[in-house]
Amino acid sequence: MSSPDPFDRHDHAACRKRALAQAEAICAERLTPIRRRVLDLLLESHVALGAYDVLQRLQAEGHRAQPPVAYRALDFLVANGLAHRIERLNAFVACHRPEKCEAPAFLICRECNRVAETASASRRGALARDARALGFEIEQTVIEAQGICSGCRTS
Amino acid sequence: MSSPDPFDRHDHAACRKRALAQAEAICAERLTPIRRRVLDLLLESHVALGAYDVLQRLQAEGHRAQPPVAYRALDFLVANGLAHRIERLNAFVACHRPEKCEAPAFLICRECNRVAETASASRRGALARDARALGFEIEQTVIEAQGICSGCRTS
DNA sequence: AAACGAGACGTTATAACATAACAAGTGTGC
DNA sequence: GCACACTTGTTATGTTATAACGTCTCGTTT
């Protein structure tokens, strides 16, 4: 099992393997080699990666990729719930639990730049209540908290 | 008084005037003409403005401004709580209640692009609880919900 | 008054992020 | 075969953001 705390050390390799297997289960043949590789790049990174970071890594592996290649793969992963875009960072992280991930929230450490994914408040939070009162129909919510993780604070 | 519902029509002129007065109270002489003008541009717009939108408007008024001029003014306003950056849109909105604005959340209509500001969940929400459990110290939270406002849904 | 420092603004250049548009390859079903 | 949906390759460009340095003003120090 993965640690519930993404700031903790945990078994990265197992984590990646499981996430990739889930991705294949979700996408079947649509998880093409490029998309799979990009997902794995996100999984092996402990920090959020920008599209150009992904691009560089692809190029370092011999791909002569241009920006749209990275953006398309990332867009696909996000659309299929396999990755998340962190608006605050203009960057992307893999989703470690694509099956049971709904309305995630993120904790972004400004020191080590790691991003933890947590479950967000449900439909019953204050925001949802406010929205309902205004007749506003929420379709998607971005929740990103910046701060400092326990590891960085103590050091 | 301003309407509690930013999607409602309300007395823009009074709203702007009050917000500007509050801004002056908060910043005193540091609210320079450029900053004041940028704030007013945000106040008179019903949608979030990008930095380059602001820039265009300044230029249209005869200013020969370059991008840093807009970014500096916007950064100042955000730093002083007079405006908010909407990450999702890479754009800015004026704060209508700079005095009592803390941890705001935003409702963004994808149809009319208007942005409503609401109070976010406090320190006692699920996110704060999760963060505390992880030893993560939240310094700032971005909450942005996209959806469709009542006006746009009915039409 | 001269010297200094802080803050705001002007200006040039460039970095960083993102997408439009079109060509070309691949596989499926008709 | 051919129409189609989908993926990828490629060129070019659009959009957002900041680094770096100069200058001006004003208030304070000497």
PDB file of N, CA, C and O (backbone and C1' of nucleotides) in Angstrom, chain A residues 51-52 67-68 71-72 85 90, chain C residues 16-23:
ATOM      1  N   ALA A  51       5.459  21.384 -18.293  1.00  0.00           N
ATOM      2  CA  ALA A  51       5.408  20.731 -19.600  1.00  0.00           C
ATOM      3  C   ALA A  51       6.791  20.715 -20.242  1.00  0.00           C
ATOM      4  O   ALA A  51       7.183  19.737 -20.882  1.00  0.00           O
ATOM      5  N   TYR A  52       7.549  21.776 -20.035  1.00  0.00           N
ATOM      6  CA  TYR A  52       8.864  21.833 -20.648  1.00  0.00           C
ATOM      7  C   TYR A  52       9.879  20.961 -19.906  1.00  0.00           C
ATOM      8  O   TYR A  52      10.859  20.521 -20.501  1.00  0.00           O
ATOM      9  N   PRO A  67       7.034  21.029 -28.250  1.00  0.00           N
ATOM     10  CA  PRO A  67       6.101  21.281 -27.148  1.00  0.00           C
ATOM     11  C   PRO A  67       4.735  20.603 -27.271  1.00  0.00           C
ATOM     12  O   PRO A  67       4.252  20.046 -26.288  1.00  0.00           O
ATOM     13  N   PRO A  68       4.105  20.622 -28.422  1.00  0.00           N
ATOM     14  CA  PRO A  68       2.771  20.000 -28.461  1.00  0.00           C
ATOM     15  C   PRO A  68       2.777  18.534 -28.053  1.00  0.00           C
ATOM     16  O   PRO A  68       1.772  18.043 -27.521  1.00  0.00           O
ATOM     17  N   TYR A  71       2.445  18.629 -24.298  1.00  0.00           N
ATOM     18  CA  TYR A  71       1.133  19.118 -23.878  1.00  0.00           C
ATOM     19  C   TYR A  71       0.024  18.130 -24.196  1.00  0.00           C
ATOM     20  O   TYR A  71      -0.897  17.939 -23.408  1.00  0.00           O
ATOM     21  N   ARG A  72       0.122  17.483 -25.353  1.00  0.00           N
ATOM     22  CA  ARG A  72      -0.930  16.519 -25.700  1.00  0.00           C
ATOM     23  C   ARG A  72      -0.939  15.360 -24.729  1.00  0.00           C
ATOM     24  O   ARG A  72      -1.996  14.933 -24.266  1.00  0.00           O
ATOM     25  N   ARG A  85      -3.248  18.866 -13.004  1.00  0.00           N
ATOM     26  CA  ARG A  85      -2.538  20.103 -13.257  1.00  0.00           C
ATOM     27  C   ARG A  85      -2.552  20.941 -11.989  1.00  0.00           C
ATOM     28  O   ARG A  85      -3.605  21.111 -11.363  1.00  0.00           O
ATOM     29  N   ASN A  90       1.816  25.975 -12.692  1.00  0.00           N
ATOM     30  CA  ASN A  90       1.822  25.642 -14.121  1.00  0.00           C
ATOM     31  C   ASN A  90       2.575  24.341 -14.326  1.00  0.00           C
ATOM     32  O   ASN A  90       3.500  24.253 -15.127  1.00  0.00           O
TER      33      ASN A  90
ATOM     34  P    DA C  16      13.595  30.381 -18.171  1.00  0.00           P
ATOM     35  O5'  DA C  16      12.012  30.277 -18.277  1.00  0.00           O
ATOM     36  C5'  DA C  16      11.221  30.974 -17.319  1.00  0.00           C
ATOM     37  C4'  DA C  16       9.780  30.694 -17.602  1.00  0.00           C
ATOM     38  C3'  DA C  16       9.458  29.211 -17.839  1.00  0.00           C
ATOM     39  O3'  DA C  16       8.344  28.937 -17.006  1.00  0.00           O
ATOM     40  C1'  DA C  16       8.573  30.543 -19.579  1.00  0.00           C
ATOM     41  P    DC C  17       7.717  27.476 -16.990  1.00  0.00           P
ATOM     42  O5'  DC C  17       6.410  27.718 -17.880  1.00  0.00           O
ATOM     43  C5'  DC C  17       5.417  28.626 -17.412  1.00  0.00           C
ATOM     44  C4'  DC C  17       4.341  28.724 -18.449  1.00  0.00           C
ATOM     45  C3'  DC C  17       3.698  27.390 -18.834  1.00  0.00           C
ATOM     46  O3'  DC C  17       2.299  27.519 -18.633  1.00  0.00           O
ATOM     47  C1'  DC C  17       4.220  28.652 -20.758  1.00  0.00           C
ATOM     48  P    DA C  18       1.329  26.271 -18.964  1.00  0.00           P
ATOM     49  O5'  DA C  18       0.942  26.545 -20.484  1.00  0.00           O
ATOM     50  C5'  DA C  18       0.204  27.706 -20.808  1.00  0.00           C
ATOM     51  C4'  DA C  18      -0.148  27.706 -22.277  1.00  0.00           C
ATOM     52  C3'  DA C  18      -0.770  26.398 -22.779  1.00  0.00           C
ATOM     53  O3'  DA C  18      -2.132  26.681 -23.069  1.00  0.00           O
ATOM     54  C1'  DA C  18       0.818  27.297 -24.332  1.00  0.00           C
ATOM     55  P    DT C  19      -3.065  25.557 -23.704  1.00  0.00           P
ATOM     56  O5'  DT C  19      -2.954  25.901 -25.264  1.00  0.00           O
ATOM     57  C5'  DT C  19      -3.128  27.259 -25.660  1.00  0.00           C
ATOM     58  C4'  DT C  19      -3.005  27.367 -27.154  1.00  0.00           C
ATOM     59  C3'  DT C  19      -3.784  26.330 -27.962  1.00  0.00           C
ATOM     60  O3'  DT C  19      -4.415  27.025 -29.012  1.00  0.00           O
ATOM     61  C1'  DT C  19      -1.606  26.443 -28.735  1.00  0.00           C
ATOM     62  P    DA C  20      -5.693  26.388 -29.723  1.00  0.00           P
ATOM     63  O5'  DA C  20      -5.604  27.056 -31.165  1.00  0.00           O
ATOM     64  C5'  DA C  20      -4.951  28.326 -31.293  1.00  0.00           C
ATOM     65  C4'  DA C  20      -4.470  28.496 -32.718  1.00  0.00           C
ATOM     66  C3'  DA C  20      -5.290  27.730 -33.753  1.00  0.00           C
ATOM     67  O3'  DA C  20      -5.348  28.515 -34.935  1.00  0.00           O
ATOM     68  C1'  DA C  20      -3.053  26.972 -33.807  1.00  0.00           C
ATOM     69  P    DA C  21      -6.352  28.116 -36.109  1.00  0.00           P
ATOM     70  O5'  DA C  21      -5.399  27.355 -37.139  1.00  0.00           O
ATOM     71  C5'  DA C  21      -4.103  27.901 -37.395  1.00  0.00           C
ATOM     72  C4'  DA C  21      -3.361  26.953 -38.307  1.00  0.00           C
ATOM     73  C3'  DA C  21      -4.273  26.043 -39.135  1.00  0.00           C
ATOM     74  O3'  DA C  21      -3.789  26.015 -40.450  1.00  0.00           O
ATOM     75  C1'  DA C  21      -2.696  24.764 -37.962  1.00  0.00           C
ATOM     76  P    DC C  22      -4.694  25.410 -41.646  1.00  0.00           P
ATOM     77  O5'  DC C  22      -3.754  24.247 -42.174  1.00  0.00           O
ATOM     78  C5'  DC C  22      -2.371  24.554 -42.401  1.00  0.00           C
ATOM     79  C4'  DC C  22      -1.570  23.279 -42.375  1.00  0.00           C
ATOM     80  C3'  DC C  22      -2.232  22.123 -43.156  1.00  0.00           C
ATOM     81  O3'  DC C  22      -1.233  21.507 -43.933  1.00  0.00           O
ATOM     82  C1'  DC C  22      -1.565  21.407 -41.064  1.00  0.00           C
ATOM     83  P    DA C  23      -1.592  20.566 -45.170  1.00  0.00           P
ATOM     84  O5'  DA C  23      -0.390  19.516 -45.090  1.00  0.00           O
ATOM     85  C5'  DA C  23       0.887  19.934 -44.589  1.00  0.00           C
ATOM     86  C4'  DA C  23       1.632  18.706 -44.110  1.00  0.00           C
ATOM     87  C3'  DA C  23       1.315  17.442 -44.905  1.00  0.00           C
ATOM     88  O3'  DA C  23       2.524  16.715 -45.119  1.00  0.00           O
ATOM     89  C1'  DA C  23       0.836  17.084 -42.630  1.00  0.00           C
TER      90       DA C  23
END
